[in-house]
Short mmCIF file of C-alpha atoms in Angstrom, two decimals:
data_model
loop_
_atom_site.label_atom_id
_atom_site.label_comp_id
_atom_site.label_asym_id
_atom_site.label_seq_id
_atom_site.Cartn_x
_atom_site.Cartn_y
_atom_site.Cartn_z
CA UNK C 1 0.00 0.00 0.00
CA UNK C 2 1.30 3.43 -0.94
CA UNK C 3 1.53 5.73 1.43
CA UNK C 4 -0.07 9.15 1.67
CA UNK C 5 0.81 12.59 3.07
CA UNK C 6 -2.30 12.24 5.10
CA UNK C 7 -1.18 8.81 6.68
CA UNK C 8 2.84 10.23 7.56
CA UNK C 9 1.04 12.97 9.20
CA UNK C 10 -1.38 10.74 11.75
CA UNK C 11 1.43 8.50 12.19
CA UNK C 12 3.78 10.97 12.92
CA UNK C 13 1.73 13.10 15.17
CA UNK C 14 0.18 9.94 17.04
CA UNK C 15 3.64 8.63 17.42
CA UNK C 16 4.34 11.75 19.40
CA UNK C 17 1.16 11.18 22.02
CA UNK C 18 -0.45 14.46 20.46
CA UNK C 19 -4.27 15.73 19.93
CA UNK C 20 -4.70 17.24 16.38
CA UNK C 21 -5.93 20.53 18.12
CA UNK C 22 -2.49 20.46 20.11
CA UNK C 23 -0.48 20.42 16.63
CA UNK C 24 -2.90 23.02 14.99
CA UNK C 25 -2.26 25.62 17.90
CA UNK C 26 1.29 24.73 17.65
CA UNK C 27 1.85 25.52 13.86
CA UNK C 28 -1.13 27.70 13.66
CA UNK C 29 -3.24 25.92 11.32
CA UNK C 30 -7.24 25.13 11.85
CA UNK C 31 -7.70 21.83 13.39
CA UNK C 32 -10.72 21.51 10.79
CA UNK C 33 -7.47 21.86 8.10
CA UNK C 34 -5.30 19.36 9.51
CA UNK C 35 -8.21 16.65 10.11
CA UNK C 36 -8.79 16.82 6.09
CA UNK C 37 -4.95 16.66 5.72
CA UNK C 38 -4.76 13.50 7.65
CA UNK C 39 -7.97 12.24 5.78
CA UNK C 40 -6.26 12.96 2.71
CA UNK C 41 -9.68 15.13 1.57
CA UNK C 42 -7.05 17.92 0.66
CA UNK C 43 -3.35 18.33 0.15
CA UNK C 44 -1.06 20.66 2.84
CA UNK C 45 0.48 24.03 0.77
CA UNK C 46 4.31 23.47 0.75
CA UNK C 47 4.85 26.09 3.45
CA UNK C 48 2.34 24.27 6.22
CA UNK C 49 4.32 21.23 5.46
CA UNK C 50 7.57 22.87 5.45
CA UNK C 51 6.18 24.63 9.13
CA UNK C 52 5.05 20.63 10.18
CA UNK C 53 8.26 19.20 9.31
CA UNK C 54 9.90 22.26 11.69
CA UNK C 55 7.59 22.02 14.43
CA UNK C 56 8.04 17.72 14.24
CA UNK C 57 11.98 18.43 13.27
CA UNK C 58 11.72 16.14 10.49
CA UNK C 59 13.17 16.74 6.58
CA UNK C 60 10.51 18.47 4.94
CA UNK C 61 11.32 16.59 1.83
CA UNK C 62 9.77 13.05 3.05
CA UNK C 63 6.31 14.77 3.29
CA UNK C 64 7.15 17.16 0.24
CA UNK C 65 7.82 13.53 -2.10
CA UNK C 66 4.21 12.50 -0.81
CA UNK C 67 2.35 15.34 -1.75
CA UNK C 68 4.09 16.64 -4.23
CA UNK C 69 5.84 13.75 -5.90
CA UNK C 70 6.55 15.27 -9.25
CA UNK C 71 8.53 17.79 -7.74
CA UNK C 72 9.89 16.46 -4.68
CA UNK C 73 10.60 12.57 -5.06
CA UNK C 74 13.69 13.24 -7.07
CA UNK C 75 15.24 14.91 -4.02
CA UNK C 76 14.33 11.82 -1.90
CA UNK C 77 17.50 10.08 -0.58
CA UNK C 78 18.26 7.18 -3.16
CA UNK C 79 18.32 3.64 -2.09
CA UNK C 80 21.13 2.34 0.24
CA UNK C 81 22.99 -0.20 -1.41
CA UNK C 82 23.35 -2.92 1.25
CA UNK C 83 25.46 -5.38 -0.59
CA UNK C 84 28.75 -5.87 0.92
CA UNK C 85 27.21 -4.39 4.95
CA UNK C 86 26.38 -5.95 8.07
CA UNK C 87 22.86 -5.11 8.03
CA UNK C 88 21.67 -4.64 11.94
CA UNK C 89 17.69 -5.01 11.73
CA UNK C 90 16.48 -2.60 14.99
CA UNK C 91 14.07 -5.55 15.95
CA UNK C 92 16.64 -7.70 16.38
CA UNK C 93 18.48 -4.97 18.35
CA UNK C 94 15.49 -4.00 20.94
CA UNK C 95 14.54 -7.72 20.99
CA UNK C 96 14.07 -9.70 24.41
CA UNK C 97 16.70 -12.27 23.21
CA UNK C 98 19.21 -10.10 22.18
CA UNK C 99 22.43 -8.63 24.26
CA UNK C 100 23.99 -5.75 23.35
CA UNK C 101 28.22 -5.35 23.62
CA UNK C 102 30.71 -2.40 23.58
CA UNK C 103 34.19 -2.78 23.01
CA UNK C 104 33.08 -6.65 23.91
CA UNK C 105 31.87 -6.03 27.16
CA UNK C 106 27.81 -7.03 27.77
CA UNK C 107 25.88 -3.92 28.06
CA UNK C 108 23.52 -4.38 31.72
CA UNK C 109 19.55 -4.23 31.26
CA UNK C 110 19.43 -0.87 31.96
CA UNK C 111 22.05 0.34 29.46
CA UNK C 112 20.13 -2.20 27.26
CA UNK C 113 17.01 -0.25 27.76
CA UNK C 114 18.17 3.47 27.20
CA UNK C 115 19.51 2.59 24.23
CA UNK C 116 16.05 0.93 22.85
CA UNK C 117 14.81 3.97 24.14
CA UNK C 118 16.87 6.55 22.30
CA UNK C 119 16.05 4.43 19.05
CA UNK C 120 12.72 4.49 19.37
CA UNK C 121 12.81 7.84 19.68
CA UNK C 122 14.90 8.77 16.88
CA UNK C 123 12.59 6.37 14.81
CA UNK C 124 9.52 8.32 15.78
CA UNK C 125 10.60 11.11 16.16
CA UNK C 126 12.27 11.77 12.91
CA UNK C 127 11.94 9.27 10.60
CA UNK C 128 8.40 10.05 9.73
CA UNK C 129 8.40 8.60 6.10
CA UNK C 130 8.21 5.38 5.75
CA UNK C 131 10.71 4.70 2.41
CA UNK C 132 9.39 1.50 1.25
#
């Protein structure tokens, strides 16, 4: 399933705990505008997306591609080449089975845990795009 600019927007702002009248205020849009973004009934101007992607401190270009795909997909980041990596899935890295090292010494729970942490955040908080 593709996804749309109003789907990165619910995910992104749900991801972050927040009411759509709490993100409205914030970037001083209607809340009646952002409920037909997310229902993809109409499409966000480039500046209220460029003002989302500030306020959620994301690259505007992820939600630019999905609106505006003609002009922004282009400027998407192209696809990793993974041949020739180690290629660390983050399930496997937040998993209950897993144990985490530095400089080969096992990291305790708690280190274990601040770290999932952190890359949860990072992963919600700023990779808002899928790129599928």
């Amino acid at each position: 399933m593709t996804e749309t600019v109003g789907s990165a927007l619910r995910q992104i702002r749900k991801g972050r705990g927040e009411s759509i009248v709490e993100v409205a205020k914030a970037t001083h849009t209607s809340p009646a505008s952002f409920t037909k973004w997310e229902n993809d009934q109409t499409i966000p101007s480039e500046r209220s997306i460029r003002k989302l992607a500030e306020y959620y401190n994301t690259d505007p270009v992820n939600i630019l591609a999905l609106a505006y795909p003609d002009k922004y997909a282009s400027q998407k980041e192209a696809v990793i080449d993974l041949t020739d990596r180690e290629v660390i899935r983050v399930e496997d890295l937040l998993s209950d089975k897993s144990v985490l090292t530095y400089n080969n010494d096992v990291l305790p729970s708690t280190k274990k845990d601040l770290v999932a942490s952190f890359t949860a955040g990072l992963i919600i908080g700023s990779t808002t795009v899928a790129e599928d």
